[in-house]
Short mmCIF file of C-alpha atoms and ligand atoms in Angstrom, two decimals:
data_model
loop_
_atom_site.label_atom_id
_atom_site.label_comp_id
_atom_site.label_asym_id
_atom_site.label_seq_id
_atom_site.Cartn_x
_atom_site.Cartn_y
_atom_site.Cartn_z
CA MET A 20 -24.36 35.52 21.87
CA GLN A 21 -24.73 32.69 23.57
CA GLU A 22 -27.07 30.95 21.46
CA LYS A 23 -24.63 32.20 18.32
CA ALA A 24 -21.16 30.37 19.74
CA ALA A 25 -23.12 26.80 21.01
CA LYS A 26 -23.72 26.47 17.59
CA VAL A 27 -20.47 27.34 15.84
CA ASN A 28 -19.33 24.60 17.88
CA GLN A 29 -21.98 21.83 17.30
CA GLU A 30 -20.54 23.01 13.83
CA ILE A 31 -16.79 22.04 14.44
CA ILE A 32 -18.14 19.15 16.14
CA LYS A 33 -20.15 17.44 13.32
CA LYS A 34 -17.05 18.26 11.10
CA PHE A 35 -14.31 17.13 14.22
CA ILE A 36 -16.79 13.56 14.23
CA SER A 37 -16.53 13.16 10.47
CA ILE A 38 -13.30 13.63 9.71
CA ARG A 39 -11.94 11.38 12.97
CA ALA A 40 -14.14 8.57 11.38
CA HIS A 41 -13.03 8.69 7.87
CA SER A 42 -9.72 7.67 8.81
CA GLU A 43 -11.06 4.62 10.34
CA HIS A 44 -13.03 4.03 7.80
CA ILE A 45 -9.54 3.90 5.70
CA CYS A 46 -8.12 1.62 7.46
CA LYS A 47 -11.73 -0.53 7.82
CA PRO A 48 -10.46 -3.22 4.56
CA LEU A 49 -7.01 -3.57 6.62
CA GLU A 50 -6.02 -6.89 7.88
CA ILE A 51 -4.81 -6.26 11.86
CA GLU A 52 -1.10 -7.53 9.96
CA ASP A 53 -1.22 -4.16 7.27
CA TYR A 54 -1.81 -1.76 10.30
CA VAL A 55 1.89 -2.46 11.92
CA VAL A 56 4.83 -3.22 8.88
CA GLN A 57 6.95 -0.06 7.76
CA PRO A 58 8.40 -1.33 3.51
CA VAL A 59 10.28 1.96 3.54
CA VAL A 60 11.31 4.86 5.40
CA ASP A 61 8.89 7.24 4.24
CA VAL A 62 5.71 4.72 4.68
CA SER A 63 4.58 4.94 7.84
CA PRO A 64 2.05 2.18 9.42
CA PRO A 65 -1.40 2.92 9.37
CA LYS A 66 -1.16 2.25 13.84
CA TRP A 67 0.87 5.12 13.55
CA HIS A 68 -0.79 7.31 11.17
CA LEU A 69 -4.14 6.76 13.55
CA GLY A 70 -2.10 7.03 17.23
CA HIS A 71 -0.27 10.12 15.86
CA THR A 72 -2.89 12.36 14.12
CA THR A 73 -5.31 11.76 17.78
CA TRP A 74 -1.79 12.80 20.03
CA PHE A 75 -1.76 16.26 16.90
CA PHE A 76 -5.29 17.86 19.19
CA GLU A 77 -3.72 15.75 22.76
CA THR A 78 0.10 17.71 22.58
CA PHE A 79 -1.72 21.25 21.12
CA ILE A 80 -5.24 21.42 21.67
CA LEU A 81 -6.11 19.17 25.00
CA LYS A 82 -2.64 19.39 27.01
CA PRO A 83 -2.34 23.22 26.82
CA HIS A 84 -6.43 24.54 26.78
CA ASP A 85 -7.91 21.71 28.79
CA LYS A 86 -7.28 21.83 32.15
CA ASN A 87 -9.54 18.79 33.44
CA TYR A 88 -7.35 16.42 30.81
CA LYS A 89 -5.38 13.83 31.77
CA VAL A 90 -3.33 12.01 28.93
CA PHE A 91 -3.92 8.94 27.87
CA ASN A 92 -0.27 7.27 28.16
CA GLU A 93 2.94 10.08 28.98
CA GLN A 94 4.98 7.60 26.51
CA TYR A 95 2.73 8.31 23.45
CA ASP A 96 4.97 11.62 23.32
CA PHE A 97 7.54 9.80 22.58
CA VAL A 98 6.30 7.04 20.14
CA PHE A 99 3.55 9.29 17.95
CA ASN A 100 5.59 13.07 17.82
CA SER A 101 6.42 13.14 14.12
CA TYR A 102 9.02 15.74 13.90
CA TYR A 103 8.22 18.46 17.11
CA GLU A 104 11.73 19.57 17.81
CA SER A 105 9.64 21.85 20.51
CA VAL A 106 7.94 18.94 21.93
CA GLY A 107 10.83 16.59 22.78
CA ALA A 108 12.41 13.48 22.01
CA ARG A 109 10.89 10.98 19.69
CA VAL A 110 10.97 7.43 18.25
CA VAL A 111 14.01 7.53 14.84
CA ARG A 112 11.42 7.61 11.86
CA THR A 113 12.67 4.29 10.88
CA ASP A 114 11.53 2.60 13.90
CA ARG A 115 7.92 3.53 13.23
CA GLY A 116 7.74 0.16 11.61
CA ASN A 117 9.03 -2.12 14.72
CA LEU A 118 6.40 -1.18 17.27
CA SER A 119 4.60 -4.00 18.27
CA ARG A 120 2.96 -1.92 20.93
CA PRO A 121 0.85 0.25 20.98
CA SER A 122 -0.86 -2.64 19.57
CA VAL A 123 -3.74 -1.63 17.12
CA THR A 124 -6.67 -2.67 19.58
CA ASP A 125 -4.69 0.25 22.07
CA VAL A 126 -5.04 2.95 19.67
CA TYR A 127 -7.89 2.98 18.50
CA HIS A 128 -8.81 2.92 22.56
CA TYR A 129 -6.58 6.22 22.47
CA ARG A 130 -7.96 7.33 19.44
CA THR A 131 -11.86 6.88 21.76
CA TYR A 132 -10.29 8.92 24.93
CA VAL A 133 -9.59 11.61 22.62
CA ASP A 134 -12.12 11.39 20.70
CA GLN A 135 -14.49 12.13 23.76
CA HIS A 136 -12.52 14.52 25.78
CA MET A 137 -11.99 16.85 22.58
CA GLU A 138 -16.49 16.81 21.80
CA THR A 139 -16.67 17.31 25.32
CA PHE A 140 -14.17 20.00 25.28
CA LEU A 141 -15.69 21.81 22.70
CA LYS A 142 -18.89 21.72 23.94
CA SER A 143 -17.72 23.97 26.60
CA ASN A 144 -17.99 27.55 25.81
CA PRO A 145 -17.20 30.01 24.02
CA LEU A 146 -14.29 29.15 22.34
CA CYS A 147 -11.09 31.23 21.87
CA SER A 148 -9.63 31.71 18.30
CA GLU A 149 -6.40 29.85 19.39
CA VAL A 150 -8.36 26.83 19.99
CA ILE A 151 -10.62 27.11 16.84
CA GLU A 152 -7.66 28.24 14.79
CA LEU A 153 -5.72 25.00 16.12
CA LEU A 154 -8.88 22.85 15.88
CA GLU A 155 -8.67 23.48 12.07
CA LEU A 156 -5.57 22.80 11.72
CA GLY A 157 -5.63 19.56 13.31
CA LEU A 158 -8.51 18.21 10.64
CA ASN A 159 -6.14 19.46 8.37
CA HIS A 160 -3.47 17.59 9.26
CA GLU A 161 -5.76 15.16 9.61
CA GLN A 162 -6.63 14.99 6.21
CA GLN A 163 -3.35 15.01 5.08
CA HIS A 164 -2.60 11.66 6.66
CA GLN A 165 -6.29 10.27 5.24
CA GLU A 166 -4.06 11.19 2.57
CA LEU A 167 -0.59 9.45 3.40
CA LEU A 168 -2.47 6.47 4.07
CA PHE A 169 -4.05 6.02 0.64
CA SER A 170 -0.65 6.47 -0.59
CA ASP A 171 1.13 3.84 2.92
CA ILE A 172 -1.47 1.67 1.93
CA LYS A 173 -0.92 0.71 -1.59
CA TYR A 174 2.99 0.84 -0.83
CA ILE A 175 2.24 -1.85 1.75
CA LEU A 176 -0.06 -3.94 -0.30
CA GLY A 177 1.48 -3.03 -3.52
CA HIS A 178 4.91 -4.02 -2.19
CA ASN A 179 3.83 -7.48 -1.06
CA PRO A 180 3.81 -10.31 -4.05
CA LEU A 181 0.19 -11.71 -3.47
CA PHE A 182 -1.09 -8.17 -5.05
CA PRO A 183 -3.62 -8.09 -1.81
CA VAL A 184 -6.98 -5.84 -3.25
CA TYR A 185 -7.91 -3.40 -0.66
CA SER A 186 -10.92 -2.82 -1.76
CA PRO A 187 -12.25 -4.38 -4.98
CA ALA A 188 -15.16 -1.65 -5.37
CA ALA A 189 -11.68 1.00 -5.17
CA VAL A 190 -11.72 2.97 -8.02
CA LEU A 191 -10.66 5.93 -8.06
CA ASP A 192 -10.00 7.57 -11.26
CA GLU A 193 -11.97 9.14 -13.62
CA TYR A 194 -11.29 10.55 -16.48
CA THR A 195 -11.78 8.85 -20.37
CA ASP A 196 -10.73 10.16 -23.29
CA LEU A 197 -8.45 13.01 -22.54
CA SER A 198 -8.50 15.39 -25.34
CA SER A 199 -4.51 16.83 -26.32
CA GLU A 200 -5.95 20.37 -25.79
CA PHE A 201 -3.78 23.10 -24.85
CA ILE A 202 -4.65 26.40 -23.33
CA GLU A 203 -3.01 30.10 -24.30
CA ILE A 204 -2.91 32.48 -21.13
CA ALA A 205 -1.24 36.54 -22.47
CA PRO A 206 1.86 37.81 -20.49
CA GLY A 207 1.16 40.28 -17.97
CA ILE A 208 1.19 40.73 -14.33
CA TYR A 209 -0.90 38.12 -12.18
CA GLU A 210 -1.60 37.54 -8.10
CA ILE A 211 -1.25 34.33 -6.47
CA GLY A 212 -1.58 32.88 -3.10
CA TYR A 213 -4.40 32.82 -0.40
CA GLN A 214 -7.10 35.59 0.34
CA GLY A 215 -10.03 35.08 1.64
CA GLU A 216 -12.08 33.58 4.83
CA GLY A 217 -11.31 30.00 5.26
CA PHE A 218 -8.70 28.17 6.26
CA CYS A 219 -5.07 27.89 4.41
CA PHE A 220 -1.56 26.52 5.65
CA ASP A 221 0.35 28.81 6.20
CA ASN A 222 2.80 28.61 3.04
CA GLU A 223 -0.16 29.98 1.38
CA LEU A 224 -0.02 33.20 2.35
CA GLY A 225 1.83 36.24 1.63
CA ARG A 226 -0.06 36.75 -1.59
CA HIS A 227 1.66 38.98 -4.11
CA LYS A 228 2.29 39.61 -7.54
CA VAL A 229 3.83 37.82 -9.92
CA TYR A 230 4.99 38.67 -14.17
CA LEU A 231 4.42 35.58 -16.67
CA GLU A 232 5.40 35.81 -20.16
CA ARG A 233 3.34 34.35 -22.00
CA PHE A 234 2.60 30.55 -22.13
CA GLU A 235 0.56 27.09 -23.48
CA ILE A 236 -1.07 24.81 -20.54
CA ALA A 237 -2.18 21.47 -21.34
CA LYS A 238 -5.66 21.30 -20.10
CA TYR A 239 -5.52 18.15 -19.25
CA PRO A 240 -2.91 15.89 -17.45
CA VAL A 241 -0.49 14.01 -19.42
CA THR A 242 -2.29 9.93 -20.03
CA ASN A 243 -0.74 6.32 -19.24
CA ARG A 244 -1.19 5.98 -22.82
CA GLN A 245 1.43 8.56 -23.53
CA TYR A 246 3.68 7.97 -21.28
CA LEU A 247 3.97 4.36 -22.59
CA GLU A 248 4.81 5.64 -25.67
CA PHE A 249 7.68 7.55 -23.76
CA ILE A 250 8.89 4.21 -22.76
CA ALA A 251 8.74 2.28 -26.17
CA ASP A 252 10.67 4.94 -27.59
CA GLY A 253 13.30 4.38 -24.99
CA GLY A 254 12.46 7.55 -22.78
CA TYR A 255 14.40 5.13 -19.94
CA THR A 256 17.30 4.37 -21.69
CA ASP A 257 18.67 8.36 -23.22
CA PHE A 258 20.44 10.00 -20.65
CA LYS A 259 19.56 13.72 -22.40
CA PHE A 260 15.98 13.80 -21.15
CA TRP A 261 16.71 13.22 -17.73
CA HIS A 262 18.33 15.96 -15.17
CA SER A 263 22.16 14.53 -13.76
CA GLU A 264 20.19 13.33 -10.83
CA GLY A 265 17.48 12.08 -12.22
CA TRP A 266 20.13 10.11 -14.39
CA GLU A 267 21.86 8.38 -11.68
CA TRP A 268 18.18 7.70 -9.90
CA VAL A 269 16.74 5.94 -13.44
CA LYS A 270 21.12 3.31 -12.80
CA GLU A 271 20.93 2.97 -9.50
CA ASN A 272 17.01 1.95 -8.99
CA ALA A 273 16.90 0.19 -12.81
CA ALA A 274 14.17 2.81 -13.70
CA GLN A 275 11.43 1.62 -16.07
CA SER A 276 8.51 2.14 -15.09
CA PRO A 277 6.25 4.61 -13.31
CA LEU A 278 5.52 2.89 -9.52
CA TYR A 279 3.54 -0.35 -9.46
CA TRP A 280 3.85 -1.36 -13.33
CA HIS A 281 4.78 -5.03 -13.65
CA TYR A 282 5.70 -5.66 -17.27
CA ILE A 283 3.98 -9.63 -17.44
CA ASP A 284 3.29 -11.59 -20.25
CA GLN A 285 3.92 -9.29 -22.75
CA LYS A 286 2.72 -7.01 -21.75
CA TRP A 287 2.61 -3.94 -18.61
CA MET A 288 0.45 -4.21 -16.01
CA ASN A 289 -1.06 -1.35 -12.96
CA TYR A 290 -1.23 -2.39 -9.59
CA THR A 291 -4.18 -0.69 -8.26
CA LEU A 292 -5.90 -0.56 -4.49
CA ALA A 293 -8.94 -2.89 -6.70
CA GLY A 294 -5.73 -5.47 -7.41
CA LEU A 295 -3.15 -5.97 -10.47
CA LYS A 296 -5.57 -4.39 -13.71
CA ASP A 297 -4.29 -3.89 -17.19
CA ILE A 298 -2.64 -0.37 -18.16
CA ASN A 299 -6.20 1.88 -18.08
CA LEU A 300 -4.67 4.53 -21.13
CA ASN A 301 -7.14 7.22 -20.38
CA GLU A 302 -5.93 7.68 -16.98
CA PRO A 303 -3.38 10.40 -16.13
CA VAL A 304 -0.34 8.85 -15.11
CA CYS A 305 0.65 7.90 -11.68
CA HIS A 306 3.14 7.55 -9.64
CA ILE A 307 5.96 9.35 -11.19
CA ASN A 308 9.16 11.14 -9.55
CA PHE A 309 10.06 14.65 -10.78
CA TYR A 310 12.40 13.62 -12.45
CA GLU A 311 10.38 11.21 -14.55
CA ALA A 312 8.06 14.39 -14.51
CA ALA A 313 10.84 16.05 -15.93
CA ALA A 314 12.06 13.73 -18.29
CA PHE A 315 8.71 13.56 -20.12
CA ALA A 316 8.66 17.26 -20.88
CA SER A 317 11.50 17.34 -22.36
CA TRP A 318 11.37 13.52 -24.25
CA LYS A 319 8.02 16.29 -25.24
CA GLY A 320 10.17 19.00 -26.20
CA MET A 321 7.92 21.03 -23.96
CA ARG A 322 8.47 21.39 -20.23
CA LEU A 323 6.11 21.44 -16.62
CA PRO A 324 4.91 24.48 -15.78
CA THR A 325 6.58 26.70 -12.34
CA GLU A 326 3.76 27.08 -9.82
CA GLU A 327 2.81 30.72 -10.56
CA GLU A 328 1.65 29.90 -14.11
CA TRP A 329 0.04 27.09 -12.58
CA GLU A 330 -2.14 29.18 -9.77
CA VAL A 331 -2.49 31.70 -13.34
CA ALA A 332 -4.21 28.82 -15.50
CA SER A 333 -5.63 26.55 -12.47
CA PRO A 334 -9.60 28.11 -13.45
CA GLU A 335 -9.05 26.76 -17.44
CA ILE A 336 -7.72 23.56 -16.70
CA LYS A 337 -9.44 19.97 -15.52
CA TRP A 338 -7.35 19.56 -11.99
CA GLY A 339 -7.86 17.64 -8.85
CA GLU A 340 -7.16 13.42 -10.38
CA ARG A 341 -3.22 13.91 -9.14
CA TRP A 342 -0.41 16.16 -7.76
CA GLU A 343 1.02 17.65 -10.76
CA TRP A 344 4.65 18.38 -10.35
CA THR A 345 5.97 22.05 -11.13
CA ASN A 346 9.31 23.28 -11.98
CA SER A 347 9.18 25.34 -8.90
CA ALA A 348 11.72 24.84 -5.73
CA TYR A 349 9.26 25.17 -2.30
CA LEU A 350 10.23 28.18 -0.80
CA PRO A 351 8.82 30.80 0.76
CA TYR A 352 6.37 33.93 -0.05
CA PRO A 353 7.25 37.33 0.31
CA GLY A 354 6.56 38.38 4.52
CA PHE A 355 6.75 34.66 5.36
CA GLU A 356 5.98 33.85 8.92
CA LYS A 357 6.28 30.89 10.93
CA ALA A 358 4.30 30.90 14.01
CA ALA A 359 5.70 30.85 17.51
CA GLY A 360 5.58 27.25 19.01
CA ALA A 361 5.91 23.69 17.98
CA ILE A 362 3.32 24.95 14.92
CA GLY A 363 5.75 27.27 13.94
CA GLU A 364 7.79 23.26 12.47
CA TYR A 365 4.49 22.78 10.24
CA ASN A 366 6.18 24.07 7.02
CA GLY A 367 9.03 26.17 7.18
CA LYS A 368 11.08 24.32 7.91
CA PHE A 369 10.88 21.80 4.91
CA MET A 370 11.74 24.86 2.84
CA VAL A 371 14.52 22.75 1.18
CA SER A 372 15.97 20.64 -1.64
CA GLN A 373 11.91 20.47 -2.19
CA MET A 374 9.20 20.82 -5.06
CA VAL A 375 5.94 22.20 -5.03
CA LEU A 376 3.42 20.14 -6.56
CA ARG A 377 -0.42 21.18 -7.11
CA GLY A 378 -3.79 20.78 -6.94
CA ALA A 379 -5.01 17.82 -5.52
CA SER A 380 -5.56 13.53 -6.24
CA VAL A 381 -8.18 11.10 -6.17
CA ALA A 382 -7.01 9.87 -2.71
CA THR A 383 -6.71 14.03 -1.29
CA PRO A 384 -10.21 14.32 0.69
CA LYS A 385 -13.06 15.82 -0.86
CA GLY A 386 -12.53 19.83 -0.30
CA HIS A 387 -9.41 19.66 1.30
CA SER A 388 -7.34 21.10 -1.29
CA ARG A 389 -7.81 24.75 -3.44
CA ALA A 390 -5.66 26.33 -5.92
CA THR A 391 -3.22 28.31 -3.55
CA TYR A 392 -2.65 24.55 -1.74
CA ARG A 393 1.44 24.02 -2.14
CA ASN A 394 2.37 20.17 -1.71
CA PHE A 395 5.77 19.29 -1.67
CA PHE A 396 7.91 16.67 -1.50
CA HIS A 397 11.42 15.97 -2.96
CA PRO A 398 11.82 14.67 -6.23
CA ARG A 399 12.87 11.56 -6.54
CA HIS A 400 9.57 10.42 -4.60
CA GLN A 401 6.78 9.03 -5.82
CA TRP A 402 4.78 7.03 -3.79
CA GLN A 403 1.83 9.51 -3.52
CA PHE A 404 -0.83 9.84 -6.57
CA MET A 405 1.13 12.26 -8.44
CA GLY A 406 1.29 12.94 -12.32
CA ILE A 407 2.65 15.38 -14.80
CA ARG A 408 1.05 18.21 -16.80
CA LEU A 409 2.91 19.94 -19.98
CA VAL A 410 3.74 23.57 -21.39
CA LYS A 411 4.85 24.83 -24.04
FE1 FE2 B 21 1.46 15.21 10.65
#
C-alpha cells in the first residue's frame, strides 16, 4: 500500500516539475524589460504570472497543509493575489505593471523556493485527497496561465512599434487547405457536461440532458481567406451585421480588422510571435472578439453554435487551434455548486456578462483541454487565440 502511495507521489512530483518548468520555458526568449510591462488592464506582466502561479501553491497547499513551511515573503500575498476576496487585500489589477519590485530575479527565487518546498512536501506519505485535488487544480491553473503568458507576451510585443520577434520558431499553426464541409447533427436529446475520473473544473460538472434541433456545423473554423472577404465586402462598415454593443465597439475603436492585422503597402500583414508576416490565408482567423464572430456569421447568413451544439458535435469536427466563441452566455449548469472557501471563487463568481468559448488553441498546453471545457471571456476581448465556427 505504501509502495503504491510512493509511486503515485513520484508521478505527481514529475508532473509538478514538468508543468512548473514549462512556464519558465515560455519566458525564456524574453528580455528583462518584457517581464514588467502591462500595456492594458487585461494583460498582466509575465513576471506577475510567474509569481501569481507560485503564490497559488504557497497559499492553498503549503501554508495550510505543510506545518514546517515558512512563507517566502509576507508581502507577496498583496502583490500576487489575483481576485481571491477570501485571502485578503491585493494590488489593484491596473497596477500590476507599475511594480518594479519584486524584481524578476526575486520572482525566480520565489519559484525555486516554493518548488523545493512543494517537492519535499509531496514526497511525504501519504497525501490526503484534499491535497491531491488542490495540486491538480494548481497545475491546471498554472497551465491556464501558460496560455495567458502567450497571449500577454504577444500583446506586449505586438503593440511595440518595433514588432519584436518572440521566437523565429514560434509557428503555432498547422492547418492548410481547409474545406468548407458541414456536418449534420440529428435532432434529439443529448447529454453534456463532464463525466469520468480525471480532472475537470467545477463549471463542467452537472452532466445533464439537452434537446437540440437539427443543425449543420462547419467541420473547420473560419479561415483568414474567408475573413478577408468579409472585410472586403464592407463587414466593418455596415451596422446591420452587428449587435448594438458590437457596433458601438466598432465605432469607438475604429475597428477594421482582427487584432494584430496591419494594412501596410496596400496589403494586410499579421503580427505573429515570429514577427510581422504576410497573412496565411489557410490559417483559422485569430484574435476575433465575440462581436466580430457574430457579425461575420450574420454576414454569412449563418450563426455561431451554442455550447451544447458544440459539445455534441465535437467528436466530428476539427478543433484545437482556436478558442471558438459560442452563442451561449456563461452560466452555471444545473446543480452547480461552489467549493467551500477561497477555491469557491475560482469560477462561479464570473458567471455574468461573459460568453462561453469551446475547444482549445495553439497556445493551450497539450493535454490541458477537453470537449467539456468551458472557457469564458467578455464579448469585447480579442487578445486570446480566439476564432469562429459557423452553424447553419
Ligand atoms: Fe490565476
